[in-house]
Every structure is written in structure tokens, then in C-alpha cells.
XYZ file of C-alpha atoms in Angstrom:
445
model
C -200.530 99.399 70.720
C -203.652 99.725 73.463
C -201.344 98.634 75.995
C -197.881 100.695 76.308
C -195.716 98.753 78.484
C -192.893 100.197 80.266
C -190.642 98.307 78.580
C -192.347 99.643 75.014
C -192.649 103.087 76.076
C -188.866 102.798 77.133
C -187.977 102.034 73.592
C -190.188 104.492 71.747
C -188.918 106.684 74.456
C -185.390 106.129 73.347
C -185.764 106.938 69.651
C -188.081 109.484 70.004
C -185.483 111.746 71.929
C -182.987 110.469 69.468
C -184.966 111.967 66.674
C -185.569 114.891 68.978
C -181.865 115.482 69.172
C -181.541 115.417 65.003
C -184.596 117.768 64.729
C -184.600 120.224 67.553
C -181.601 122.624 68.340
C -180.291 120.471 71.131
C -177.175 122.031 73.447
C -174.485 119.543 73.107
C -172.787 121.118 76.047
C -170.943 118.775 78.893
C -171.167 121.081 81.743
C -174.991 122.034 81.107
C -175.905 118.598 80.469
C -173.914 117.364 83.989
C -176.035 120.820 85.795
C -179.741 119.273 84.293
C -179.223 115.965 84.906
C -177.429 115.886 88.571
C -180.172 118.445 89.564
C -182.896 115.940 87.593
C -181.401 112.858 88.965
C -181.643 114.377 93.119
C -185.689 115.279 91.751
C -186.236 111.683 90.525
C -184.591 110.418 93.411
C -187.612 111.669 95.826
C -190.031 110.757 93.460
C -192.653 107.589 93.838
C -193.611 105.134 90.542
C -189.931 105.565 88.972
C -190.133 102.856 86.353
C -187.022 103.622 84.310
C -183.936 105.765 84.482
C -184.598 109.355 83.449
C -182.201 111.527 81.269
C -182.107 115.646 80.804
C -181.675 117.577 77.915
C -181.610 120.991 76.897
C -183.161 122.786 73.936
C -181.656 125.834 72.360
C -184.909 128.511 72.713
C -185.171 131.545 74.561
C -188.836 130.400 75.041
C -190.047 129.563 78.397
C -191.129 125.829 78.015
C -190.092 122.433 79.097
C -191.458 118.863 78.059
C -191.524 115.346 78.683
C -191.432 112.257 76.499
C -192.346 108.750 76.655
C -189.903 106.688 78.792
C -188.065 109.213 81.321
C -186.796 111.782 78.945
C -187.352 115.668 79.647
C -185.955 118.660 78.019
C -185.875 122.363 79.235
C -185.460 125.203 76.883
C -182.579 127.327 78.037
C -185.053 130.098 78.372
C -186.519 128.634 81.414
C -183.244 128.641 83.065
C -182.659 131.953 81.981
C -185.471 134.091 83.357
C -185.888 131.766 87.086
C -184.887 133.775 89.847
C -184.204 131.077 91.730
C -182.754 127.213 91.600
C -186.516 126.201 93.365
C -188.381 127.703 90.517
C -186.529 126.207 88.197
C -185.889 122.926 89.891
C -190.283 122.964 90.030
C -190.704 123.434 86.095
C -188.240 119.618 86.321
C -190.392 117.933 88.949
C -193.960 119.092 87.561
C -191.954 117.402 84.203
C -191.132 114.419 86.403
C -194.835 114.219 87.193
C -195.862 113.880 84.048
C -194.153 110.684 83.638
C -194.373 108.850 86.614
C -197.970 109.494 86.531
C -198.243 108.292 83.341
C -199.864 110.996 81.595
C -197.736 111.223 78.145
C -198.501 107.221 78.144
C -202.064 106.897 78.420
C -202.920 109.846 76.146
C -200.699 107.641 73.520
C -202.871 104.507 74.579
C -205.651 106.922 74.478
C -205.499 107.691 70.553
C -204.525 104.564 69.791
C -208.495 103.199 70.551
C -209.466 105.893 68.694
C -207.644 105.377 65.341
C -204.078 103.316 64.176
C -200.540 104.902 65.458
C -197.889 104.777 63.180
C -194.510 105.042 64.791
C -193.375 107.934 62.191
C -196.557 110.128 62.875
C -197.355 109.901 66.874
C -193.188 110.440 67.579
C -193.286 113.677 64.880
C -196.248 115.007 66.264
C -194.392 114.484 69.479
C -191.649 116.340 69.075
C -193.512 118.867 67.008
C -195.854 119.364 69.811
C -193.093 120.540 71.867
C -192.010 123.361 69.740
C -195.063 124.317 68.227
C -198.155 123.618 69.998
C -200.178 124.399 67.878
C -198.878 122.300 64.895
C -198.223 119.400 66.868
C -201.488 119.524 67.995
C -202.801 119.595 64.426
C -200.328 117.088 63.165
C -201.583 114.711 66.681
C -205.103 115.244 65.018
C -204.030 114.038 61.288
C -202.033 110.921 62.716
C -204.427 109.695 65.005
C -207.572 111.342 63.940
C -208.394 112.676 67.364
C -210.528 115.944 68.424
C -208.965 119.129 68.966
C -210.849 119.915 72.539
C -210.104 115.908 73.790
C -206.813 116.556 73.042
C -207.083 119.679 75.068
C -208.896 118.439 77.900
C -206.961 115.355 78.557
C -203.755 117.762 79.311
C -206.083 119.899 81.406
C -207.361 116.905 83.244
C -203.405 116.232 84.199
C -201.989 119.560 84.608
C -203.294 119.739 88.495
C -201.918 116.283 89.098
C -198.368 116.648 87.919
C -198.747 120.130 90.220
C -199.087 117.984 92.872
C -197.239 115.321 92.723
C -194.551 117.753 91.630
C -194.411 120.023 94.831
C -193.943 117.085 96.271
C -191.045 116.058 94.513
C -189.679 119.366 95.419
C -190.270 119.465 98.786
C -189.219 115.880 99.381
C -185.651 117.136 97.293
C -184.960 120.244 99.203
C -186.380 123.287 97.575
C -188.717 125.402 98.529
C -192.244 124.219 97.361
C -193.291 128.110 97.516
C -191.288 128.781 94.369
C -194.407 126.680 92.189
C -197.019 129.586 92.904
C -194.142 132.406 92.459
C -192.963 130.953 89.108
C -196.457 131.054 87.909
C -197.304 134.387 88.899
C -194.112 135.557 86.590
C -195.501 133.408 84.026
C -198.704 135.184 84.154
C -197.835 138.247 84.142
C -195.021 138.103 81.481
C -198.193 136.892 79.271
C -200.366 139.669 80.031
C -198.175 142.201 78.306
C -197.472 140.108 75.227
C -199.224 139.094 72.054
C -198.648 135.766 71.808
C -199.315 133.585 75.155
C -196.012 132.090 76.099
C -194.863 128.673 74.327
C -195.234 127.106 78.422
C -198.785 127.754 78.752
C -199.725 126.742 75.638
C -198.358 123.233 76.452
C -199.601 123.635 79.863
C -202.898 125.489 80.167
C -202.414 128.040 83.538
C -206.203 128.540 84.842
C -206.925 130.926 87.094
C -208.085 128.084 89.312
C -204.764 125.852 88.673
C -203.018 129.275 90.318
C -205.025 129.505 93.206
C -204.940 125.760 93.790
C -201.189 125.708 93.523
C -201.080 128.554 96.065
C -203.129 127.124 98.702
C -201.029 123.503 98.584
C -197.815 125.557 98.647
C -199.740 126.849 102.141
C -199.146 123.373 103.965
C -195.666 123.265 103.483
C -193.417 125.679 105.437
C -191.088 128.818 103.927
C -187.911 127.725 103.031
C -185.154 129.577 102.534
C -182.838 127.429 99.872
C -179.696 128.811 98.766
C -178.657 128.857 95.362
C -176.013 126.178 94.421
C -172.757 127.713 92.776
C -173.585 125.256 89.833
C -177.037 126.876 89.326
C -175.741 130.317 88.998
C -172.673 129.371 87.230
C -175.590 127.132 84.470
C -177.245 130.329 84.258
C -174.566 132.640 83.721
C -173.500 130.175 80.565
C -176.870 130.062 79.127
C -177.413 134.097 79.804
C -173.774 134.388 77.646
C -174.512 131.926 74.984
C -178.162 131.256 74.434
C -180.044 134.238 75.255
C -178.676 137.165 73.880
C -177.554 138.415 70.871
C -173.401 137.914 70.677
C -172.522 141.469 70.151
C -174.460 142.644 73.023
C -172.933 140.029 75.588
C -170.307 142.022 77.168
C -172.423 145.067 77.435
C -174.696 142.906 79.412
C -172.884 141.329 81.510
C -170.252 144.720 82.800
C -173.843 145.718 83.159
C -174.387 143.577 85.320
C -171.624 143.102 87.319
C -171.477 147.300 88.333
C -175.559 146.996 89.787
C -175.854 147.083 93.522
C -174.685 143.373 94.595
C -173.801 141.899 90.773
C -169.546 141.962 91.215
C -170.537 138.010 91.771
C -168.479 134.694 90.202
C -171.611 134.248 87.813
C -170.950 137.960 86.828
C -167.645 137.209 86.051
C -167.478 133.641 84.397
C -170.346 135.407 82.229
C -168.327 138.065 81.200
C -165.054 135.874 80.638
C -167.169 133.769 78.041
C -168.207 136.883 76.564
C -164.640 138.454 75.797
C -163.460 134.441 74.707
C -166.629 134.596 72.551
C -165.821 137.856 70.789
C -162.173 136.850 70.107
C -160.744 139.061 73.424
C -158.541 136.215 74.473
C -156.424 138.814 76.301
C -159.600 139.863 78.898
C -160.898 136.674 79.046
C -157.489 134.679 80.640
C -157.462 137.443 82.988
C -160.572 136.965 84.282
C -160.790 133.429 83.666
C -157.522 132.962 85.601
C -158.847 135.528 88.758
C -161.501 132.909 89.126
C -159.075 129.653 89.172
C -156.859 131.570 91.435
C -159.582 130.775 94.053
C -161.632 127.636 92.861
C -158.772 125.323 90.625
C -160.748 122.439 90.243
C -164.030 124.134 88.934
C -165.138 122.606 85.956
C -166.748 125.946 84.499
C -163.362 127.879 84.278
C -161.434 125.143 83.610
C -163.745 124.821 80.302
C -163.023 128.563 79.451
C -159.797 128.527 80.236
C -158.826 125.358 77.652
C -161.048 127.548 74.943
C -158.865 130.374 75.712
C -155.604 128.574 75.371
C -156.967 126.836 72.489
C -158.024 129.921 70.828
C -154.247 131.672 71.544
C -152.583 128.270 69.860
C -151.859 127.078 73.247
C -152.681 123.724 72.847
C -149.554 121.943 74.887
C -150.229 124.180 77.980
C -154.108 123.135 77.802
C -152.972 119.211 76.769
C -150.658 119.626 80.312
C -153.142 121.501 82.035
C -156.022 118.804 81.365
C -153.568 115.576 81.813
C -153.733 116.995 85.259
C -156.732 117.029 85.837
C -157.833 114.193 84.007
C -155.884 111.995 86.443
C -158.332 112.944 89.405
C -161.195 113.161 87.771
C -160.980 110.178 84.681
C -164.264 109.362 84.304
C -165.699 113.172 84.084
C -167.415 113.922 80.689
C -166.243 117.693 80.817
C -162.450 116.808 81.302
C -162.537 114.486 78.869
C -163.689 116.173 76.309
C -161.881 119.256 76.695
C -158.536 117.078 77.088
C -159.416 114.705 73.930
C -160.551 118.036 72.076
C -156.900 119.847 73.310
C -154.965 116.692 72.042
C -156.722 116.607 68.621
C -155.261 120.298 68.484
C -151.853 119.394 69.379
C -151.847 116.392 66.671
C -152.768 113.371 69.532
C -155.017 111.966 67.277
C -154.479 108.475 69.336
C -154.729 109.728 72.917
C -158.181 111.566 71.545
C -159.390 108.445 70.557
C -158.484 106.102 73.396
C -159.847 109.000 75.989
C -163.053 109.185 74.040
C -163.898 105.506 73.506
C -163.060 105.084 77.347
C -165.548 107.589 78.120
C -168.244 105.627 75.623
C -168.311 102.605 77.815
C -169.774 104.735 80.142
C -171.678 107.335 78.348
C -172.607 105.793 75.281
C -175.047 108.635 73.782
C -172.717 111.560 73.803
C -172.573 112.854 70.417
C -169.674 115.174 71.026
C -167.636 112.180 71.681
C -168.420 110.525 68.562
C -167.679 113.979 66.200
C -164.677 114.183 67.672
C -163.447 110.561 67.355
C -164.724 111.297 64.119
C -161.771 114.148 63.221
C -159.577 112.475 64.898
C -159.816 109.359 62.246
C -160.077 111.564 59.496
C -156.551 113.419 60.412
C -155.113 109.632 60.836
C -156.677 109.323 56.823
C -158.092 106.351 58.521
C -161.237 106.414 56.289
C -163.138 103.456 57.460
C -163.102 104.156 60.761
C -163.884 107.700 59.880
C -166.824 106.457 58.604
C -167.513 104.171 61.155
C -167.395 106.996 63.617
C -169.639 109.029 61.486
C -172.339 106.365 61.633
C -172.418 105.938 65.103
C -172.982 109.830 65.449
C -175.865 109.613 63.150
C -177.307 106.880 64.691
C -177.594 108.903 67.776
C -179.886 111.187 66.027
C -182.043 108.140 64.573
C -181.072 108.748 61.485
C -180.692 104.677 60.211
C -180.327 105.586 56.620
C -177.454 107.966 56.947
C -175.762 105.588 59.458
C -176.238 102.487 57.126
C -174.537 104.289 54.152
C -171.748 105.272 56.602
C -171.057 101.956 57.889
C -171.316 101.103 53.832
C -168.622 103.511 53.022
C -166.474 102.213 55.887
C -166.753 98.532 54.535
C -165.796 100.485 50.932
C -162.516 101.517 52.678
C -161.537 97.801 54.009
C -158.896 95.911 52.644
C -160.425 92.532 51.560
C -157.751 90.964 53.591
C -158.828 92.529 56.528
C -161.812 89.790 56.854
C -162.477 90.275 60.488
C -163.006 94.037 60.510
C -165.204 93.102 57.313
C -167.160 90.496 59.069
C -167.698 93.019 62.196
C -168.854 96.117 59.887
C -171.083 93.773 58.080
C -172.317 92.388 61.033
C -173.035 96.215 62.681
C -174.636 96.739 59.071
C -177.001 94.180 59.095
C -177.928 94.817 62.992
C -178.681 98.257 62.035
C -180.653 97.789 59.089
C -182.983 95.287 61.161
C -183.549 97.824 63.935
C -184.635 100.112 61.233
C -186.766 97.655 59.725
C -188.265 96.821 63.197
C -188.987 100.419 64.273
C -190.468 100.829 60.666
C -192.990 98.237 61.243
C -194.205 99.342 65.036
């Protein structure tokens, strides 16, 4: 493993973030996941040495701190979101992620410890993804697996940190945003960690010097002021993560009618943030009045359209959100958000079959959503379809790399086969075997 191809870091890549996604509290949520990855995507679109498609994700942590992995996958806690003042400063945390992997840096400190002592597969991805919740322990557990020095381990993310600075304003500049918002994000991080006892979980993973600052300042220098407006998604992102992810649930609505009487606040964020507040707290009544203020003027938006099937939903509505959605999923067919809302609305009204034939559409095309599978999962069990119940249930846990779970599944599901059903049988067994092999493989790397 002295060598780590693309093509090998792609892979390790892959079921690293798959184990990240059974280990980490992950946000499984369709319109924050379209938000991280369009605005990812436009970043990785300006950037140079793109070797492999890259994928967002989101981590549930009020923690500032973002991370990369081996083969183009980065994660954001929601806390970063949550305390940017603008979309540039948090579009700058993305591209300095970006950096990191188009640079090669998470690769060649792999290759790196590799010379120094064997890699198992288990250890160097668990140390991974502890590493990016606790640095400290993942740096420890790095140490055990591939019995590396504390300080090398240290200095070889120093050694990078000023690169992926660079390269990253560039990325920013070259998408749009102001390159300014790099120097300003880090003095908030700095001072934020003056007054607190514990440095933040962001410089811990990257180490801010006091010469990193100034450098960072003077390069923002050669590019000129921008003014960059704030996309309605942006605020819209933030508003959902400020109603669900950062606060505590019974102080929500104080927050946010907080918010919205300040000098300037009666804004769209404002109010989306306080209509998921009142549907979160069971005020159905508040939140369709709201919720429906907002349509009045923007029908299409996905964001209210979301709230507004979870408000229907929650009232017992579910034929006025199953017409409401058929609507809209004929103009927009292939969008992850209306989908899931409609196949979700039409499991409620008792559509087990039109849940299913949305959702396996939308597979074909986005073949890693794990909401998709859990549903097509319900909607076999209310059918008492058992095998394919189980079927469903292993694809969902393969999706979180968990092989044994997903080879008993696809056991059980063979269990609930007629024996005269021999081509289903021969297809199951088939998956079965495929699986088990992969596991076998990944074992041995």
C-alpha cells in the first residue's frame, strides 16, 4: 500500500464514508444534502487536479469543523454553517476542504505511514473517521495502527495547512466569492477560542498559527473586495440547520420570533425558521400559516414545499400532500426532495406501490440515498412482502458498510422465498455471494 492510486484511494474512499455514515451522526436530509453539494460541485468545478467526482455530507455537531477523506468525500458539521456570517466564509471552509484533496494531502500522509509500519484497512479507516470527531483520539488511535510519532503526525498537517489555504482562495475566487471572507472567518475562529476552555474541534484538526493568519491576510490582499450576495438557498440551509441542529427544541421558537422582531430580521429565513419550529413542536395550526404566506409568493420552493407536506402529514392530510406533490413531481421527476416527500406522502395514504416505483426510479440515479432505501423498506413491510423487506433492509445497511448485517438480511430474504420462485432465488443468492466476496476483499486490503 506505498503507492495509493486514484483508483485505490477512490475505493477506500467509498467505504470509508460509508462507514462514516453508520458511525457518525450523519443528516439524512434531501434539501441540505442538494444545498452542500450544488454549492461543493460549483467549488470543484474551478478547481485544478480533480481526479474523481466529489460528494458532500453533513455531520450532526454544533462544533465548528469540517473534513476530508480519501477519494473526494468532505463533510461539514452543521455548526460551521451555523455560526458563518456569510455564504463566502462558509463556501472557504469547502474549498480549503477541496484543497486538501486535490493536493493530495490525506493520500500521501496514508502512503506516508504505510513506509513506516503495515496498514490494515479496519485500523487506518477508524482512525480516520475517529480523527474527525475527536482529534485527539484519532490521533492516538493513527499512532497504535500505524505506529507513527505524535509530532510527525502533527507536522505533516502543519506542513499542508498553508497549501490547501492557497490553493483554496483560489478555488473561491475562481467560483465567485469573495476570497476576503478566508482571513475574516479565521479571525472569528480565533477569537471564539480565546474565551473558551477547550480550543475549538476546527483548529485542532487544522492548526491556526499566528503566521498561517497573517499569511492568509496578505494573499487575500491581491485579490479585490467583493461584494457577493447571499443566495436564498444559503440562508434558507441556515435557517434549517439554526431550527433543527443547533438549538435545543424547546427554545426554537423563542429564538427565532427573536429574531425575526431585531432591526432588519422580518426576512424569509426568519420565517421558514420559525414555521419549522411551530411544525416541530406539534403547532400545525401556526406553522401552515406561515408556511403557506411563504408559498403564496415562491410556489415552487423546495424548502416550504418540504414543510408544508410535514404539516399536512402531521394534520392526517395525506391525499392533499399525495395531490399536492403529484404536481409537482411532474415538473420536477428526477428531484430527490420531491420524491421523497411524494413517496413518503403515498406510504401515508396506503400507496405502498407508487412509493416503491418512485423510489427505485430515483435509485438509478442516486444510488446511495439511504432515505430511499428505509422507506422502500416500510413500504414492503406494509405489503407483508417479507423478502423484499429484507432485501430492502440489506441494501440500507450496506450503505453504511455494514456487510455482516446486509448478508444476514439478504439471508432472511432468501428464508422468505418460495422454492418455486427459482429465479428470485438464484438472483438473492447471487447478490449474497457478491456481497460476501466484497467483504472478504475489503477484509484482506
Amino acid at each position: 500500500m506505498s503507492t495509493l492510486t486514484p483508483e485505490k484511494e477512490k475505493v477506500l474512499g467509498d467505504v470509508l464514508m460509508r462507514q462514516a455514515k453508520g458511525s457518525l451522526p450523519m443528516v439524512f436530509d434531501p434539501l441540505l444534502d442538494e444545498y452542500i453539494n450544488a454549492l461543493g460541485n460549483r467549488l470543484v468545478a474551478n478547481a485544478n487536479d480533480v481526479r474523481f467526482p466529489f460528494r458532500f455530507y453533513w455531520v450532526d455537531n454544533r462544533n465548528i469543523n469540517a473534513f476530508a477523506t480519501l477519494g473526494g468525500h468532505v463533510a461539514s458539521h452543521t455548526g460551521t454553517l451555523a455560526i458563518s456570517d456569510s455564504e463566502s466564509e462558509f463556501a472557504s471552509v469547502m474549498a480549503h476542504e477541496i484543497a486538501h484533496v486535490t493536493q493530495r494531502h490525506i493520500a500521501r500522509f496514508v502512503e506516508a505511514q504505510s513506509q513506516r509500519a503495515p496498514l490494515t484497512l479496519a485500523g487506518l479507516l477508524g482512525a480516520i473517521v475517529l480523527a474527525t470527531v475527536n482529534p485527539e483520539a484519532g490521533m492516538a488511535a493513527m499512532i497504535a495502527t500505524q505506529g507513527a510519532s505524535q509530532q510527525a503526525s502533527i507536522n505533516f498537517t502543519r506542513s499542508n495547512e498553508q497549501e490547501a489555504d492557497r490553493v483554496g482562495m483560489q478555488i473561491l475566487a475562481d467560483a465567485g466569492f469573495d476570497p476576503h471572507a478566508v482571513p475574516e472567518f479565521f479571525r472569528k475562529l480565533s477569537e471564539r477560542s480565546r474565551f473558551m476552555n477547550q480550543q475549538l474541534a476546527f483548529l485542532q484538526t487544522h492548526p491556526l498559527s499566528q503566521a498561517r493568519v497573517s499569511d492568509t491576510r496578505l494573499r487575500a490582499e491581491r485579490f479585490p473586495k467583493r461584494f457577493v450576495p447571499d443566495s436564498q438557498d444559503y440562508t434558507l440551509a441556515k435557517a434549517r440547520v439554526l431550527a433543527r441542529y443547533q438549538h435545543k427544541n424547546e427554545d426554537v421558537v423563542a429564538i427565532f420570533q427573536q429574531r425575526l422582531r431585531q432591526p432588519g430580521g422580518n426576512t424569509k429565513a426568519n420565517q421558514y425558521g420559525l414555521a419549522i419550529a411551530y411544525l416541530d413542536s406539534n403547532n400545525y395550526t401556526e406553522a401552515e400559516t406561515l408556511i403557506l404566506e411563504l408559498l403564496e409568493k415562491d410556489e415552487y420552493n423546495l424548502y416550504y414545499l418540504d414543510v408544508y407536506t410535514d404539516v399536512l402529514l402531521g394534520q392526517n392530510r395525506a391525499t392533499e400532500a399525495l395531490e399536492m406533490l403529484e404536481h409537482h413531481y411532474r415538473i420536477r421527476p428526477n428531484n430527490q426532495v420531491v420524491t421523497l416527500n411524494y413517496a413518503n406522502a403515498a406510504i401515508k395514504a396506503g400507496g405502498n406501490r407508487l412509493a416503491i416505483h418512485l423510489l427505485k426510479d430515483m435509485l438509478h440515479y442516486k444510488e446511495d440515498n439511504i432515505l430511499a432505501y428505509d422507506l422502500i423498506a416500510k413500504a414492503y413491510q406494509n405489503l407483508e412482502d417479507y423478502a423484499r423487506f429484507y432485501e430492502a433492509r440489506s441494501d440500507f445497511h450496506y450503505q453504511l458498510a455494514n456487510y455482516p448485517r446486509a448478508i444476514d438480511d439478504l439471508q432472511e430474504a432468501l428464508n422468505h422465498l418460495s422454492s418455486s420462485d427459482k429465479l428470485e432465488n438464484r438472483r438473492l443468492e447471487a447478490k449474497r455471494r457478491q456481497m460476501q466476496a466484497e467483504f472478504d476483499r475489503l477484509r484482506r486490503m
